[in-house]
Every structure is written in C-alpha cells, then in structure tokens.
Coordinates of N, CA, C and O in Angstrom, one line a residue:
M1 N 6.5 -7.3 -27.4 CA 6.1 -6.8 -26.2 C 7.0 -6.2 -25.5 O 8.7 -5.8 -25.6
T2 N 6.3 -5.5 -24.3 CA 7.3 -3.9 -23.6 C 7.7 -4.9 -22.7 O 7.1 -5.5 -21.8
D3 N 8.8 -4.0 -22.4 CA 9.6 -4.6 -21.1 C 8.9 -4.0 -20.1 O 8.6 -2.6 -19.7
L4 N 8.1 -5.0 -18.8 CA 8.0 -4.7 -17.7 C 8.9 -3.9 -16.8 O 9.8 -4.5 -16.9
P5 N 8.7 -2.7 -15.9 CA 9.7 -2.1 -15.1 C 10.1 -3.3 -13.8 O 9.1 -4.2 -13.5
N6 N 11.2 -3.2 -13.4 CA 11.6 -4.1 -12.1 C 10.6 -3.8 -11.0 O 10.8 -4.8 -10.2
R7 N 10.6 -2.8 -10.9 CA 10.1 -2.5 -9.9 C 8.3 -1.1 -10.4 O 8.4 -0.2 -10.9
L8 N 7.5 -1.9 -9.4 CA 6.2 -1.1 -9.9 C 5.5 -1.1 -8.4 O 5.3 -1.9 -7.9
S9 N 4.5 0.5 -8.2 CA 3.5 0.2 -7.5 C 2.3 0.9 -7.9 O 2.3 1.7 -8.8
V10 N 1.1 0.8 -7.0 CA 0.1 1.5 -6.9 C -0.4 3.0 -6.7 O -1.5 3.4 -6.4
N11 N 0.3 3.0 -6.2 CA 0.2 4.0 -5.2 C 0.9 5.6 -5.3 O 1.9 5.3 -6.0
P12 N -0.1 6.4 -5.7 CA 0.2 7.6 -6.8 C 1.3 8.7 -5.8 O 2.1 9.3 -7.0
A13 N 1.9 8.5 -5.0 CA 2.6 9.2 -4.4 C 4.2 8.1 -4.5 O 4.7 9.1 -3.6
S14 N 4.3 7.2 -4.3 CA 5.2 6.4 -4.2 C 6.0 7.1 -6.1 O 5.7 7.1 -7.4
P15 N 7.7 7.1 -6.1 CA 8.2 7.2 -7.3 C 8.4 6.1 -8.6 O 8.5 6.2 -9.2
Y16 N 7.6 5.0 -7.7 CA 7.7 4.0 -8.7 C 6.0 3.8 -9.7 O 5.3 2.9 -9.8
F17 N 5.2 4.6 -9.6 CA 3.7 4.3 -9.7 C 3.5 4.6 -11.4 O 4.6 6.0 -11.8
D18 N 3.2 4.0 -12.2 CA 3.1 4.7 -13.9 C 1.8 4.0 -14.4 O 1.1 2.8 -14.2
E19 N 1.2 5.2 -14.0 CA -0.8 5.2 -14.5 C -0.7 4.4 -15.8 O -1.7 3.5 -15.5
E20 N -0.2 4.8 -17.0 CA -0.3 4.4 -18.4 C 0.1 3.1 -18.1 O -0.9 2.3 -18.6
L21 N 0.5 2.7 -17.4 CA 0.9 1.6 -17.5 C 0.2 0.3 -17.0 O -0.8 -0.7 -17.5
L22 N -0.4 0.8 -15.1 CA -1.0 0.3 -14.5 C -2.7 0.2 -15.1 O -3.2 -0.8 -15.4
K23 N -3.2 1.4 -16.4 CA -4.4 0.9 -16.9 C -4.3 -0.2 -18.1 O -5.7 -0.5 -18.4
R24 N -3.0 -0.3 -18.4 CA -2.8 -1.4 -19.5 C -3.7 -2.7 -18.8 O -3.3 -3.7 -19.4
G25 N -2.8 -2.8 -17.7 CA -3.3 -4.0 -17.1 C -1.6 -5.0 -16.5 O -1.7 -5.7 -17.6
V26 N -1.3 -4.8 -15.3 CA -0.3 -5.7 -15.4 C -0.2 -6.6 -14.2 O -1.2 -6.3 -12.7
G27 N -0.2 -8.1 -14.9 CA -0.1 -9.2 -13.7 C 0.8 -9.7 -12.8 O 2.1 -9.4 -13.6
V28 N 0.9 -10.1 -11.3 CA 2.0 -10.4 -10.8 C 1.2 -12.1 -10.4 O 0.3 -12.0 -9.7
R29 N 2.3 -12.6 -10.2 CA 2.9 -14.5 -10.3 C 3.9 -14.2 -9.2 O 4.4 -14.3 -9.4
F30 N 3.0 -14.9 -7.8 CA 3.9 -14.9 -7.1 C 4.4 -16.4 -6.5 O 3.2 -17.0 -6.2
K31 N 5.4 -17.0 -6.7 CA 5.5 -17.8 -6.1 C 4.5 -19.1 -7.2 O 3.8 -20.2 -6.7
G32 N 4.2 -18.9 -8.1 CA 3.2 -19.5 -9.4 C 2.2 -19.3 -8.8 O 1.5 -19.6 -9.8
V33 N 1.0 -18.8 -8.4 CA -0.2 -18.2 -8.2 C -0.4 -16.7 -8.4 O 0.7 -15.8 -7.8
E34 N -1.4 -16.2 -9.0 CA -1.5 -15.1 -9.8 C -2.2 -14.5 -8.2 O -3.1 -14.5 -7.8
K35 N -1.4 -13.2 -8.2 CA -2.2 -12.1 -7.2 C -3.0 -10.9 -7.9 O -2.3 -10.2 -8.2
T36 N -4.2 -10.7 -7.3 CA -4.8 -9.4 -7.2 C -4.6 -8.3 -6.8 O -5.6 -7.4 -7.2
N37 N -4.0 -8.5 -5.3 CA -4.1 -7.5 -4.6 C -3.0 -6.9 -4.0 O -2.3 -6.1 -2.9
V38 N -1.5 -7.2 -4.9 CA -0.4 -6.8 -5.1 C -0.7 -4.8 -4.8 O -1.0 -4.3 -6.2
E39 N 0.4 -4.0 -3.9 CA 0.1 -3.4 -3.7 C 1.5 -2.5 -4.9 O 1.4 -1.5 -5.1
E40 N 2.7 -3.6 -4.5 CA 4.1 -3.1 -4.9 C 4.4 -4.4 -5.2 O 4.7 -5.2 -4.3
Y41 N 5.5 -4.1 -5.9 CA 6.5 -5.4 -6.1 C 7.5 -4.9 -6.9 O 8.3 -4.2 -7.3
C42 N 8.8 -5.9 -6.4 CA 10.0 -5.8 -7.3 C 10.5 -7.1 -7.5 O 11.0 -8.0 -6.7
I43 N 11.0 -7.5 -8.8 CA 11.3 -8.3 -9.4 C 13.1 -8.5 -9.1 O 13.0 -9.9 -8.9
S44 N 13.5 -8.5 -9.3 CA 15.3 -8.3 -8.6 C 15.4 -8.6 -7.3 O 16.0 -9.6 -6.5
E45 N 14.6 -8.2 -6.4 CA 14.5 -8.2 -4.8 C 13.8 -9.6 -4.6 O 14.3 -10.0 -3.3
G46 N 13.0 -9.9 -5.7 CA 11.5 -11.2 -5.1 C 11.1 -10.6 -4.1 O 11.0 -11.8 -2.9
W47 N 10.1 -9.8 -3.7 CA 9.5 -9.6 -2.9 C 8.3 -9.2 -3.5 O 8.2 -8.2 -5.1
I48 N 7.0 -8.8 -2.9 CA 6.1 -8.1 -3.4 C 5.5 -7.8 -2.0 O 5.6 -8.1 -0.8
R49 N 4.7 -6.7 -2.1 CA 4.1 -5.6 -0.7 C 2.0 -6.0 -1.2 O 2.0 -5.2 -2.1
V50 N 1.5 -7.4 -0.3 CA 0.4 -6.8 -0.5 C -0.1 -6.3 0.5 O 0.4 -6.2 2.1
A51 N -1.9 -5.5 1.1 CA -2.6 -5.6 2.1 C -3.1 -6.1 2.9 O -3.3 -7.4 2.9
A52 N -2.7 -6.1 4.4 CA -3.1 -6.6 5.7 C -4.6 -6.1 5.8 O -4.4 -5.7 6.6
G53 N -5.4 -7.1 5.3 CA -6.7 -7.2 6.1 C -7.3 -5.6 5.1 O -6.9 -5.1 4.1
K54 N -8.1 -5.0 5.9 CA -8.7 -3.5 5.9 C -8.1 -2.7 7.0 O -8.5 -1.6 6.7
T55 N -6.8 -3.1 7.1 CA -6.5 -2.5 8.2 C -5.4 -1.0 7.4 O -4.9 -1.1 7.0
L56 N -5.9 -0.3 7.7 CA -5.3 1.6 7.7 C -4.6 2.2 8.5 O -4.3 1.9 9.1
D57 N -3.2 3.0 8.1 CA -2.3 3.5 8.8 C -2.6 4.8 9.2 O -3.9 4.9 8.8
R58 N -2.0 5.6 9.9 CA -2.2 7.1 10.7 C -2.6 7.8 9.6 O -3.8 8.7 9.6
N59 N -2.5 7.5 8.2 CA -2.3 8.7 6.6 C -3.4 8.3 5.8 O -4.1 8.6 5.1
G60 N -4.0 6.5 6.7 CA -5.6 6.5 5.3 C -5.1 5.3 4.4 O -5.8 4.9 3.9
N61 N -3.6 4.9 4.2 CA -3.3 3.9 3.5 C -3.4 2.7 3.4 O -3.3 2.4 4.8
P62 N -3.8 1.8 3.5 CA -3.7 0.4 3.3 C -2.7 -0.2 4.2 O -1.8 0.4 3.7
L63 N -2.2 -1.1 5.3 CA -1.4 -1.7 5.9 C -1.0 -2.4 5.2 O -1.6 -2.9 4.6
T64 N 0.2 -2.6 5.2 CA 0.8 -3.7 4.3 C 2.0 -5.2 4.7 O 2.7 -4.3 5.9
I65 N 2.1 -5.7 4.2 CA 3.0 -6.8 4.7 C 4.0 -7.3 3.5 O 2.9 -7.1 2.0
L66 N 5.6 -7.5 3.9 CA 6.0 -7.6 2.5 C 6.5 -9.2 3.0 O 6.8 -9.8 3.5
L67 N 6.1 -9.8 1.7 CA 6.5 -11.4 1.3 C 7.7 -11.7 0.0 O 7.4 -10.9 -0.1
K68 N 8.8 -12.5 0.9 CA 9.5 -12.5 0.0 C 9.6 -14.2 -1.0 O 9.0 -14.5 -0.5
G69 N 10.0 -14.3 -2.3 CA 9.4 -15.6 -3.3 C 10.1 -15.0 -4.9 O 9.8 -13.3 -4.5
P70 N 9.9 -15.5 -5.2 CA 9.8 -14.9 -7.0 C 8.7 -14.8 -7.5 O 7.5 -15.5 -6.9
V71 N 9.4 -13.3 -8.2 CA 7.8 -12.9 -8.6 C 8.1 -12.9 -10.4 O 9.3 -12.7 -10.7
E72 N 6.8 -13.1 -11.1 CA 6.9 -13.0 -11.8 C 5.6 -11.8 -12.9 O 4.8 -11.8 -12.3
V73 N 6.1 -11.1 -13.2 CA 4.9 -10.0 -13.7 C 4.9 -9.7 -15.7 O 5.4 -10.8 -15.7
F74 N 3.8 -9.9 -16.1 CA 2.9 -9.6 -17.2 C 1.7 -8.8 -17.4 O 1.1 -8.5 -16.9
L75 N 1.8 -8.5 -18.8 CA 0.9 -8.3 -19.3 C -0.6 -8.8 -19.5 O -0.3 -9.7 -19.7
K76 N -1.5 -7.9 -18.8 CA -2.6 -8.8 -18.8 C -3.4 -8.5 -20.4 O -3.3 -7.5 -21.1
E77 N -4.1 -10.0 -21.3 CA -4.5 -9.9 -22.3 C -5.8 -9.1 -21.7 O -6.5 -9.0 -21.5
G78 N -6.2 -8.3 -23.4 CA -7.5 -7.6 -23.3 C -7.2 -6.2 -23.1 O -7.8 -5.7 -22.6

C-alpha cells in the first residue's frame, strides 16, 4: 500500500493538491464517520476542512469551515 500524504487538498491552487492521488480515490474518516465533502485534511494536526453549504467566497470558491478531531485516510477500493 502507498503511504498517503499527511496533508491533501482538492483545490488545484493549493500546494497540497495531488491530481494523480485524487483520481485513485482517497477516503477520509473523521471521528469514525466517512466524509465525502472534505476539501482538505491534515492528519498530524487533526483537522479537516469542509464546504459550508453552497456559500461561495468572493473568488467563487466554496466557503469552508475547519473541524478538529481524529482523521484517518485510506485509498478507496476499485
């Protein structure tokens, strides 16, 4: 199994963006619940960033909120 990065983002403008890895499918489990709306995560700092509804910032990007807690990441099968 490949080691997953400590931090990953779905935003192409982010330095933590990895298109190849995202195409393979990365799953995120936060506080024991699998999340599908994660914009960015950091395992070592224990947080995820998720979209706050359909609200957009002034640049047209989703407005996000930071949630703190245990983060587990895994490659999705298939």
